[in-house]
PDB file of C-alpha atoms in Angstrom:
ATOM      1  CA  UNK A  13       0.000   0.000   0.000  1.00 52.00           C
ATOM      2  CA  UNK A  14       1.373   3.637  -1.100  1.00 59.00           C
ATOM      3  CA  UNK A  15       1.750   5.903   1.723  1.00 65.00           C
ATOM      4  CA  UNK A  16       0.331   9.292   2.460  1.00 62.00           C
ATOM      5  CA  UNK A  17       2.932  11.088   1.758  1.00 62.00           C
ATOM      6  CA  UNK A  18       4.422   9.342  -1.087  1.00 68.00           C
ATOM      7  CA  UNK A  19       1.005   9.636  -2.860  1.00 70.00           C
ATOM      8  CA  UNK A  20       1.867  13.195  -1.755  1.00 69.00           C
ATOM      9  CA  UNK A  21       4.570  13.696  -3.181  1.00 71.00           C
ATOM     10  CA  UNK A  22       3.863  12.309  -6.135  1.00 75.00           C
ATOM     11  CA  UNK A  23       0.742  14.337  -6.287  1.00 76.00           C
ATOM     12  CA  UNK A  24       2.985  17.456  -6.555  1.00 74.00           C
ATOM     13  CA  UNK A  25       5.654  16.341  -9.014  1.00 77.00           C
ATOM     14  CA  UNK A  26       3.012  15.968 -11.122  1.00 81.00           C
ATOM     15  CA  UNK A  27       1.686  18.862 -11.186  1.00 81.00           C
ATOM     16  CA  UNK A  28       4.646  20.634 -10.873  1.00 77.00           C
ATOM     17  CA  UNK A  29       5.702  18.769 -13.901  1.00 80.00           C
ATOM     18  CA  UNK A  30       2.509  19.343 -15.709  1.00 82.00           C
ATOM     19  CA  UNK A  31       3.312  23.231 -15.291  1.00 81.00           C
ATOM     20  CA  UNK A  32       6.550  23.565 -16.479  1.00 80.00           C
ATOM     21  CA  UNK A  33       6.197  21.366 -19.332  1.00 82.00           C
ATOM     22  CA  UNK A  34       3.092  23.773 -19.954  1.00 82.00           C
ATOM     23  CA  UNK A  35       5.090  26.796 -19.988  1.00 80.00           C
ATOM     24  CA  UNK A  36       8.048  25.699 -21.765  1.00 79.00           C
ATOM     25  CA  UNK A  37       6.571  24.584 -24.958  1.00 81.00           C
ATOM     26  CA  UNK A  38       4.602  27.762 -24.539  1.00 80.00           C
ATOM     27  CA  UNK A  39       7.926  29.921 -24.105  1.00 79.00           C
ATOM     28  CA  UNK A  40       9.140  27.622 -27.338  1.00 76.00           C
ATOM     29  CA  UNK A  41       6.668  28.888 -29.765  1.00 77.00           C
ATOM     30  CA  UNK A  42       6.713  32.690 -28.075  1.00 78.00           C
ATOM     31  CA  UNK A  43      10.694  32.225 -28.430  1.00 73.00           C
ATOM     32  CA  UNK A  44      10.024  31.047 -32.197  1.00 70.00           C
ATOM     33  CA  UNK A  45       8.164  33.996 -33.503  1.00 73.00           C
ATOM     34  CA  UNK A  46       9.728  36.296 -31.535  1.00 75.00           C
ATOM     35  CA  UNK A  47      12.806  35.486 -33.089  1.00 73.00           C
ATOM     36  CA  UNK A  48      11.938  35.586 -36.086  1.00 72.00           C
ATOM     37  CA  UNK A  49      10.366  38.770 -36.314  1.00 74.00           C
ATOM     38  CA  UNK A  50      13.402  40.107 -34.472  1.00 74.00           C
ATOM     39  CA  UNK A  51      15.527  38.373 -37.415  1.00 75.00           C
ATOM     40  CA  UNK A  52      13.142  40.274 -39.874  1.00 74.00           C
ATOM     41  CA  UNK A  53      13.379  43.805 -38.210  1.00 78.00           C
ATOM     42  CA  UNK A  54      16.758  43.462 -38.096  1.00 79.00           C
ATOM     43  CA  UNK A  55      17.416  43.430 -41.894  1.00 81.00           C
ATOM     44  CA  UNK A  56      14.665  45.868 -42.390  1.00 82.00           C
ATOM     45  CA  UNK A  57      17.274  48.340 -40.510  1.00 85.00           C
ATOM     46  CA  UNK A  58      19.779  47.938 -43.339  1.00 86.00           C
ATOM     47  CA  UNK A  59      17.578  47.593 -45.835  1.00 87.00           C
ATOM     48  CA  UNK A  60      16.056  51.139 -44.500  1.00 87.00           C
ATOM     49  CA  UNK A  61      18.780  52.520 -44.062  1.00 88.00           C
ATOM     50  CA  UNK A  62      20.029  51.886 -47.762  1.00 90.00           C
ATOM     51  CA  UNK A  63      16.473  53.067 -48.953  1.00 90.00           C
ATOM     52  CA  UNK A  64      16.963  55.980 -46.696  1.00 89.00           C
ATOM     53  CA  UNK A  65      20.493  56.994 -48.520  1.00 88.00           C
ATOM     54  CA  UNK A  66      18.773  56.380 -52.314  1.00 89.00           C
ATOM     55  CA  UNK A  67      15.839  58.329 -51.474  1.00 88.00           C
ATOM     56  CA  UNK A  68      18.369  61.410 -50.669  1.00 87.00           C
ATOM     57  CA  UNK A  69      19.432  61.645 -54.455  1.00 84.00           C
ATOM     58  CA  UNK A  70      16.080  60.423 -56.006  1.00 86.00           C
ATOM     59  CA  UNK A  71      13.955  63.240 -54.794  1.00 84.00           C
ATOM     60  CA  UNK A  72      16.914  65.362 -56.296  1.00 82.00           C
ATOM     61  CA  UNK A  73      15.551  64.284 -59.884  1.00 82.00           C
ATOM     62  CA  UNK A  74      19.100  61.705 -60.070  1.00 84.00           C
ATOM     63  CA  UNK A  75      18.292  58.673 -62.056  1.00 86.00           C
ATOM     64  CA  UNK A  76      19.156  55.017 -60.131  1.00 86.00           C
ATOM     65  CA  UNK A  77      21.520  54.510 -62.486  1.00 85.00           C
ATOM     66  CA  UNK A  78      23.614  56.903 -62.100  1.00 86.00           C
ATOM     67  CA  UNK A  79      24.032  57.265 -58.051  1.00 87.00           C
ATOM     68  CA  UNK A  80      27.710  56.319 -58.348  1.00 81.00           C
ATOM     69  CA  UNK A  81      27.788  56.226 -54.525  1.00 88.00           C
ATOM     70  CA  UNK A  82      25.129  52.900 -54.521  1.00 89.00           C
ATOM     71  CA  UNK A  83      27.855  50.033 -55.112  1.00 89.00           C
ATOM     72  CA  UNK A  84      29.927  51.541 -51.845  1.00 90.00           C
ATOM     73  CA  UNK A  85      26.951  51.701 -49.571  1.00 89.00           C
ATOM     74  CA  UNK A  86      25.658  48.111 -50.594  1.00 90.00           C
ATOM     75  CA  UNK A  87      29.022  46.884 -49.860  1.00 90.00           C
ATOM     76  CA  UNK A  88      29.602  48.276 -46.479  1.00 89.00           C
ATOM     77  CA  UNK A  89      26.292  47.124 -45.298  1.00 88.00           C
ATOM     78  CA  UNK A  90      26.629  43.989 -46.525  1.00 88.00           C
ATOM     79  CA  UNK A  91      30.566  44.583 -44.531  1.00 87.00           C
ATOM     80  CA  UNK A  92      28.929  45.286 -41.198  1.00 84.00           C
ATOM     81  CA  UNK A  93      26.410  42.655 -41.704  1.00 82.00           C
ATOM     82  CA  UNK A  94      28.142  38.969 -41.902  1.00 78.00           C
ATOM     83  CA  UNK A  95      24.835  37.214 -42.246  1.00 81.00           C
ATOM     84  CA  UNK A  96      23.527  38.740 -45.684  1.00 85.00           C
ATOM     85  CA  UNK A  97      24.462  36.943 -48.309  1.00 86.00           C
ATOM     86  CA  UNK A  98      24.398  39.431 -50.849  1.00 88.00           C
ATOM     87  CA  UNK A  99      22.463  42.911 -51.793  1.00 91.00           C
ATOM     88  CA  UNK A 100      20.900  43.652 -55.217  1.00 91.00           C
ATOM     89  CA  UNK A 101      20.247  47.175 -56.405  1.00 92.00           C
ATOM     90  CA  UNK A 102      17.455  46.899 -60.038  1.00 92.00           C
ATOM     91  CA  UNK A 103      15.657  49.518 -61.939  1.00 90.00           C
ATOM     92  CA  UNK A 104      12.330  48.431 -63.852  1.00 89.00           C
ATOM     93  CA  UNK A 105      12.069  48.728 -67.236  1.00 82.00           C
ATOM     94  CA  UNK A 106       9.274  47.330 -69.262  1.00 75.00           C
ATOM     95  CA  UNK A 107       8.129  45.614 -65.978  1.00 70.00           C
ATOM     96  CA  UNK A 108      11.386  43.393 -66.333  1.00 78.00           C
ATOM     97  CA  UNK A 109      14.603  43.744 -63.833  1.00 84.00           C
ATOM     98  CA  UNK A 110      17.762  45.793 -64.627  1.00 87.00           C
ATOM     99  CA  UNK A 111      20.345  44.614 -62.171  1.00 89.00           C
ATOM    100  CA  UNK A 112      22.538  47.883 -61.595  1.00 90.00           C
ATOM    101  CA  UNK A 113      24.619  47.535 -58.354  1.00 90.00           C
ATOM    102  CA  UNK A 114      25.480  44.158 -56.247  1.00 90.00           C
ATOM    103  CA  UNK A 115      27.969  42.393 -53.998  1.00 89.00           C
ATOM    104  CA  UNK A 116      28.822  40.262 -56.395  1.00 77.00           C
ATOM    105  CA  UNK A 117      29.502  39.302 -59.905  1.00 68.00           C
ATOM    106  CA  UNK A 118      26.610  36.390 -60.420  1.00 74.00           C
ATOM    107  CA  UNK A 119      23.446  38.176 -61.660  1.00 80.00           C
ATOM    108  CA  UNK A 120      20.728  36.661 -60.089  1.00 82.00           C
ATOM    109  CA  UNK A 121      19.084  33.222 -61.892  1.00 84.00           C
ATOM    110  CA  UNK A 122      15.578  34.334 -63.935  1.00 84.00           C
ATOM    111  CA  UNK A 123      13.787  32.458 -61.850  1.00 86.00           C
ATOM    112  CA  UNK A 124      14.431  34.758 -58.883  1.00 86.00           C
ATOM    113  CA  UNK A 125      14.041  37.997 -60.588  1.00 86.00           C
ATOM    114  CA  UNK A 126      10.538  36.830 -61.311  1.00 88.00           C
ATOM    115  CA  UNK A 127       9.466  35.531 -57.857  1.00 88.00           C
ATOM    116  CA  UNK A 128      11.127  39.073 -56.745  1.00 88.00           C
ATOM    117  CA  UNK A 129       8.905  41.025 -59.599  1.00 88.00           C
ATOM    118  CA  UNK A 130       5.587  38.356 -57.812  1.00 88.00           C
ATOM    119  CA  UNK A 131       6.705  39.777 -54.225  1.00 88.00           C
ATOM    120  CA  UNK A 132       7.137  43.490 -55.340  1.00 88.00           C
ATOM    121  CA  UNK A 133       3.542  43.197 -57.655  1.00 86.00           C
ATOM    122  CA  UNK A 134       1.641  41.383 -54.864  1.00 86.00           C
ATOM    123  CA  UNK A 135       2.446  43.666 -51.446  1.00 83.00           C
ATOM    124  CA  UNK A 136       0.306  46.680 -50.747  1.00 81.00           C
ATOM    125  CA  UNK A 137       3.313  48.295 -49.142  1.00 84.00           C
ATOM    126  CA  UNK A 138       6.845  48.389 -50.041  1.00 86.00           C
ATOM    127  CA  UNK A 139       8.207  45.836 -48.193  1.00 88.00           C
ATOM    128  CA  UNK A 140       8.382  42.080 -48.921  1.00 86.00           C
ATOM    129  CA  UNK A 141      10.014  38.817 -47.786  1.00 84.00           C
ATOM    130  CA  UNK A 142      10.007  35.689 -49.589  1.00 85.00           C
ATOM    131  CA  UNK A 143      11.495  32.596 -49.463  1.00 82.00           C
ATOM    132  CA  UNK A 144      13.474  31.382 -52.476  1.00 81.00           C
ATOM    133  CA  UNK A 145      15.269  27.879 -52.058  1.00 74.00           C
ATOM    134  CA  UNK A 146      15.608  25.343 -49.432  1.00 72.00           C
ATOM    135  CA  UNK A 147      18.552  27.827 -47.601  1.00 73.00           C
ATOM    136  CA  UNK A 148      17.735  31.433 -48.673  1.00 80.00           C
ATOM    137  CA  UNK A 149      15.314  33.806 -46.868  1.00 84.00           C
ATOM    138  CA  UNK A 150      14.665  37.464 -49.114  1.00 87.00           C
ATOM    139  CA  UNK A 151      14.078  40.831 -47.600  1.00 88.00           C
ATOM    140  CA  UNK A 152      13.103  43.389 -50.220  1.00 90.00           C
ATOM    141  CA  UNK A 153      12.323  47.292 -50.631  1.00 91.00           C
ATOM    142  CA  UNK A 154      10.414  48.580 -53.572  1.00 91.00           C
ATOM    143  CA  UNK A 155      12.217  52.142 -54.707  1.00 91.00           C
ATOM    144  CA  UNK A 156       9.900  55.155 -56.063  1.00 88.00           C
ATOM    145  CA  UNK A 157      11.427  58.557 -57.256  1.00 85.00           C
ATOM    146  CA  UNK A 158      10.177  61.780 -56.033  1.00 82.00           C
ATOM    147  CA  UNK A 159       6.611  61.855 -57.277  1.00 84.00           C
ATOM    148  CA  UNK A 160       6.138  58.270 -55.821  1.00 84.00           C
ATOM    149  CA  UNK A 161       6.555  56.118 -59.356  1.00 86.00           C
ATOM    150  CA  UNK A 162       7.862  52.889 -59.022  1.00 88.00           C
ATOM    151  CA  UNK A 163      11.166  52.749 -60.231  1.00 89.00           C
ATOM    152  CA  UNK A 164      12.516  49.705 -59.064  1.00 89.00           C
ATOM    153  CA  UNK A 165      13.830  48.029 -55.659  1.00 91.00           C
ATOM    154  CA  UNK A 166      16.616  46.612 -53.375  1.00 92.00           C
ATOM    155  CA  UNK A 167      16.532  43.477 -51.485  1.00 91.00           C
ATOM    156  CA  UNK A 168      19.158  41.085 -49.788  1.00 89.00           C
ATOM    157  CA  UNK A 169      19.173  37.656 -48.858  1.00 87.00           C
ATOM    158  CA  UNK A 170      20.542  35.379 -45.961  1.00 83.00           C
ATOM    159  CA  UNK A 171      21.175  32.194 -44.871  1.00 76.00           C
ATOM    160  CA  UNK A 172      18.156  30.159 -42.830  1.00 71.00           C
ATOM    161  CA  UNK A 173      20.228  27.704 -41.876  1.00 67.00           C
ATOM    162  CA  UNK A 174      22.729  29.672 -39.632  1.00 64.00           C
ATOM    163  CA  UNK A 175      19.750  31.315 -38.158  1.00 66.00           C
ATOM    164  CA  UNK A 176      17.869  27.831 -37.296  1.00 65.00           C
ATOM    165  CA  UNK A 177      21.606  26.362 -36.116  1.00 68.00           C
ATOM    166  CA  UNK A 178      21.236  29.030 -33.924  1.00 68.00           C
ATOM    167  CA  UNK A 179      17.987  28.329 -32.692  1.00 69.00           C
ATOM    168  CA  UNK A 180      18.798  24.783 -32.073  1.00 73.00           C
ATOM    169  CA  UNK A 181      21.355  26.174 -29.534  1.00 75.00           C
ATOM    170  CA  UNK A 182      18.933  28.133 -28.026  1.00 77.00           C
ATOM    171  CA  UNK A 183      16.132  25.518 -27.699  1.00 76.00           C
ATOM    172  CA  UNK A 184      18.340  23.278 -26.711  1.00 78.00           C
ATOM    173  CA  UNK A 185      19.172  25.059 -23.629  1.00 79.00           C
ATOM    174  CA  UNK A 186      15.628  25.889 -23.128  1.00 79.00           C
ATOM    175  CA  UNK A 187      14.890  22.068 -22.665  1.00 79.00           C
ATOM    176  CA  UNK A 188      18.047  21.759 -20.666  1.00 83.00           C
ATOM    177  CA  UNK A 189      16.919  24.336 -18.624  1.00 83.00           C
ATOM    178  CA  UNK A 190      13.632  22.241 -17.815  1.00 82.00           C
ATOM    179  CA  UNK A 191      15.242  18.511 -17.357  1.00 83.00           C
ATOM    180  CA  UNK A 192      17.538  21.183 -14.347  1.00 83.00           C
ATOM    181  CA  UNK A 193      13.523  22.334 -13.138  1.00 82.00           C
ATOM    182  CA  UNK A 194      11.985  18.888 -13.293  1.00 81.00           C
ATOM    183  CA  UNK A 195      15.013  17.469 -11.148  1.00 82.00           C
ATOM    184  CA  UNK A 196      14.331  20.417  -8.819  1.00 80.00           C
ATOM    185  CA  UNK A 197      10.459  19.765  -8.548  1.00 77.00           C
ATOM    186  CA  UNK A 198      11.300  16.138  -8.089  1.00 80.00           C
ATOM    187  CA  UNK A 199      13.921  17.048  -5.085  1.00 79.00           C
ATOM    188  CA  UNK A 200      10.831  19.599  -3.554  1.00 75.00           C
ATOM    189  CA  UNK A 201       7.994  16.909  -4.035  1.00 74.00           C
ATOM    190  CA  UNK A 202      10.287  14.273  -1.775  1.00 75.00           C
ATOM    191  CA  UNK A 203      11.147  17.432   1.030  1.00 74.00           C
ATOM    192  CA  UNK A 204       7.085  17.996   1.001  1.00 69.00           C
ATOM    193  CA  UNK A 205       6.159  14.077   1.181  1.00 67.00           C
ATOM    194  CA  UNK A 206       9.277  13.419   3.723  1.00 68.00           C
ATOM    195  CA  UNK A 207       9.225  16.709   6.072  1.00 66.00           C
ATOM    196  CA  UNK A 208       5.863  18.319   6.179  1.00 61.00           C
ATOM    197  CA  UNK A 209       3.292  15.315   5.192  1.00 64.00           C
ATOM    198  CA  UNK A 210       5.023  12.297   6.484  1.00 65.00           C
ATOM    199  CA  UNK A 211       4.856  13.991  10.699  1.00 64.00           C
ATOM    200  CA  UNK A 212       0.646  13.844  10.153  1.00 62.00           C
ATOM    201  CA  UNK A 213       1.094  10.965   8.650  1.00 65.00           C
ATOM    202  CA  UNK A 214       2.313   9.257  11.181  1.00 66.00           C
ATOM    203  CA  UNK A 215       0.271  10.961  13.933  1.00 61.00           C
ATOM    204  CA  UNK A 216      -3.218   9.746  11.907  1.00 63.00           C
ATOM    205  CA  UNK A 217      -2.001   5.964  11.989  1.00 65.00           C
ATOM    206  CA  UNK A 218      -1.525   5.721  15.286  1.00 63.00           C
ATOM    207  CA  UNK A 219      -4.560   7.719  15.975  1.00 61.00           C
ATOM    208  CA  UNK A 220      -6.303   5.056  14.021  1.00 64.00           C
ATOM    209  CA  UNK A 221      -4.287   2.285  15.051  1.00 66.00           C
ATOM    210  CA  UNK A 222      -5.336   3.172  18.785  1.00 61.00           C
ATOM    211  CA  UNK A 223      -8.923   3.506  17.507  1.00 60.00           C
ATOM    212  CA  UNK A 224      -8.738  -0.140  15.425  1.00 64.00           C
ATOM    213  CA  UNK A 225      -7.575  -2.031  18.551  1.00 61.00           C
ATOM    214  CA  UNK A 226     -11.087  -1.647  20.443  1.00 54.00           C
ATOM    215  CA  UNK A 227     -12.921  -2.008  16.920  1.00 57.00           C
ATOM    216  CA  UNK A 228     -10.764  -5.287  16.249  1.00 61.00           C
ATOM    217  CA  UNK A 229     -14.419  -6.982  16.976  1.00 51.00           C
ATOM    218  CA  UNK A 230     -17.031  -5.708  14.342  1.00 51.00           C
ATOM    219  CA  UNK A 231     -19.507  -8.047  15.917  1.00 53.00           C
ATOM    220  CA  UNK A 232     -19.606  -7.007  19.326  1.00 55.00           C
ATOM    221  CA  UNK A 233     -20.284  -3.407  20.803  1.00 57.00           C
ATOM    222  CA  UNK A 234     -18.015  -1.017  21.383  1.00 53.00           C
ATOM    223  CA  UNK A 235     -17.722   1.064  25.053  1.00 58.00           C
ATOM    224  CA  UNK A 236     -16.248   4.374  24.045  1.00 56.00           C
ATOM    225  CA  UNK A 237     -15.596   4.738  28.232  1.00 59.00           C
ATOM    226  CA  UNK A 238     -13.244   2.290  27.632  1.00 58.00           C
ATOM    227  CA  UNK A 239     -11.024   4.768  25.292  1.00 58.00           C
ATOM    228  CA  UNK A 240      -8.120   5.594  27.027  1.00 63.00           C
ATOM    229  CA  UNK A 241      -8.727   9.728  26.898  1.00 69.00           C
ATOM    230  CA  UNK A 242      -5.029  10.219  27.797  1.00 73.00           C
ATOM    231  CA  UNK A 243      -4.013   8.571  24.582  1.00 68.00           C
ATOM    232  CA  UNK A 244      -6.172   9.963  22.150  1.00 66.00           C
ATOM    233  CA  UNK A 245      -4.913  13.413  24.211  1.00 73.00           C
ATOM    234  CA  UNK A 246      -1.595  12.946  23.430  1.00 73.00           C
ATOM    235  CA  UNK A 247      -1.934  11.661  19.973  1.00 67.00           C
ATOM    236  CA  UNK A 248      -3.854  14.831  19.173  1.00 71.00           C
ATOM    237  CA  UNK A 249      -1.472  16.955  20.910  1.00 73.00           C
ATOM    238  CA  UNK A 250       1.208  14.869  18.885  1.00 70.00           C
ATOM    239  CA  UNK A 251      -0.875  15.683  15.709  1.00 67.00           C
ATOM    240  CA  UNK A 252      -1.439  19.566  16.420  1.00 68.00           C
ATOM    241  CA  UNK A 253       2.729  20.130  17.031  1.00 71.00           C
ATOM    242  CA  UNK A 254       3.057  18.491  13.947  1.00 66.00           C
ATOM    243  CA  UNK A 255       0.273  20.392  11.292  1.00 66.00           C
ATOM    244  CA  UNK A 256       1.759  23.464  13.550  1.00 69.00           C
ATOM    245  CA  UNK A 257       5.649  22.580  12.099  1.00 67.00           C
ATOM    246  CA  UNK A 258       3.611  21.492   8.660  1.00 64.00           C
ATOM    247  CA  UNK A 259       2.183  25.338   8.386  1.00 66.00           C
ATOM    248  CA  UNK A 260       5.626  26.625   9.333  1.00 68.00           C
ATOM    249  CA  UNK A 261       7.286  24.560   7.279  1.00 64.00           C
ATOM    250  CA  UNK A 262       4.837  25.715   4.308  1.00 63.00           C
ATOM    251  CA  UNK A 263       5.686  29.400   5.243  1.00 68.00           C
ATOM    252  CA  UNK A 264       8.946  29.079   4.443  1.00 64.00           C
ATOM    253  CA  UNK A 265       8.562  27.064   1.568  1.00 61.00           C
ATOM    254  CA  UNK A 266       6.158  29.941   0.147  1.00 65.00           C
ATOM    255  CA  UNK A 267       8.929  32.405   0.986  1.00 69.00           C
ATOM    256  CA  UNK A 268      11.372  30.467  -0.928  1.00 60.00           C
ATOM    257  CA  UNK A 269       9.495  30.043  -3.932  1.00 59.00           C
ATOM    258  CA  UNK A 270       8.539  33.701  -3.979  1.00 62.00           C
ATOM    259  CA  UNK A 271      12.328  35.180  -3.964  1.00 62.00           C
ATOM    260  CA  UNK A 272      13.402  32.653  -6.500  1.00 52.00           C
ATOM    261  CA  UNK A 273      10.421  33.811  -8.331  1.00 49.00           C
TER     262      UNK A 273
END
C-alpha cells in the first residue's frame, strides 16, 4: 500500500511537472516567432537605411543609375552585416529587372528575378520577404522617385540555416533548462512528502491504530468509556505540534518560492 505522503509527493511532481512542461513549450513557440520577427526587423534596418540613402538623391531628380555612390553603400552594409548573403540594387524597365549595383559578380538566376517582380507586384506596401530555395530567406524594398513612381527596388538575402543552427542552440538550452527544473520539482515533491506530510502521517495511523484495537471486533459493541482519553490526548497533541511545524514549514517554503520567483 502507497503511503500518504508518497502519494503526496507524487501528487505534486506531477503537477509541478505538468506546469513547467506547460510553460516551456509555450515559451518555445513565443521564443520562435519572436525570433523571427526580431531576425526580420533586423534586416529591415539595413535595408532602411540603404532606402533611406537612395531616397536622398532620387527626390533630387538623379536617375538610379547613375548614383555612383550605390555600389559603396551596398558593400559596407553587406561589410557590417556577416549574415547577408548578398544585396541587389534593379531599376524596372518594361516591368522586367535591370540589375545595376550588387555584392557580387553572379546576376541573379531568372527564376528569382521573377518571384522578386511576384513579391514586389503582390504587397500593398513596399516591403516584402520571400522565401526562395531550401537555404535562402529574401528581404526586399520597392524604390519610387520623387513623385512616388515605381522605379525599381533593393533586397538582400541570408542564410536560414545559420539562423535555425542558432535556434537549435537556443532551444536546446531551453529544454536543458527544464530537465535542471523537473530534477528540482522532483527534489521539492520528496522534502514535502518526507518533512511536512510524512509527521501527520504518522500521527493519523496511530490515531487510528489506537482507535482499530477496540474495533478489532465488528460483531460485538463497542464502550467508548473504555477509550483511554489520555491517549487519544496525546496523539492529538502529537498531531497539532506536527500540522503546527507542517504550516511553518509551508511558510517558508512559500517564501522560498517567492524570492526565486
Amino acid at each position: 500500500m502507497i503511503k500518504m505522503n508518497h502519494k503526496v509527493s507524487l501528487l505534486i511532481f506531477i503537477i509541478l511537472l505538468l506546469s513547467l512542461l506547460l510553460q516551456t513549450v509555450l515559451m518555445h513557440f513565443r521564443y520562435h516567432i519572436t525570433r523571427s520577427d526580431l531576425i526580420n526587423a533586423r534586416f529591415n534596418v539595413v535595408a532602411n537605411e540603404l532606402k533611406g540613402s537612395i531616397d536622398k538623391s532620387l527626390k533630387l531628380g538623379i536617375n538610379l543609375a547613375q548614383l555612383a555612390n550605390t555600389q559603396q553603400l551596398i558593400e559596407k552594409s553587406k561589410k557590417q552585416e556577416p549574415m547577408i548573403n548578398s544585396i541587389t540594387v534593379f531599376m524596372l524597365d518594361d516591368k522586367n529587372m535591370n540589375e545595376i549595383f550588387k555584392t557580387g559578380a553572379v546576376k541573379s538566376p531568372t527564376d528569382l528575378q521573377k518571384k522578386v517582380m511576384s513579391n514586389m507586384e503582390a504587397t500593398k506596401t513596399d516591403y516584402w520577404h520571400f522565401n526562395y530555395g531550401e537555404d535562402s530567406e529574401y528581404i526586399g524594398i520597392t524604390l519610387r522617385d520623387a513623385i512616388g513612381i515605381r522605379i525599381g527596388g533593393l533586397y538582400m538575402d541570408y542564410s536560414a540555416s545559420i539562423v535555425n543552427s542558432e535556434e537549435k542552440i537556443e532551444v536546446g538550452n531551453l529544454y536543458l533548462r527544464l530537465a535542471i527544473m523537473i530534477l528540482v520539482a522532483l527534489i521539492v515533491s520528496l522534502i514535502v512528502g518526507n518533512q511536512i506530510i510524512k509527521p501527520l502521517s504518522t500521527c493519523f495511523d496511530a490515531m487510528n491504530k489506537n482507535i482499530q484495537n477496540l474495533l478489532a471486533n465488528q460483531n460485538s459493541e463497542v464502550d467508548l468509556s473504555q477509550i483511554s482519553q489520555a491517549e487519544l490526548r496525546k496523539d492529538f497533541l502529537k498531531m497539532y505540534s506536527s500540522i503546527k511545524q507542517s504550516m511553518e514549514s509551508l511558510d517558508y517554503l512559500q517564501k522560498w518560492i517567492n524570492e526565486v520567483q
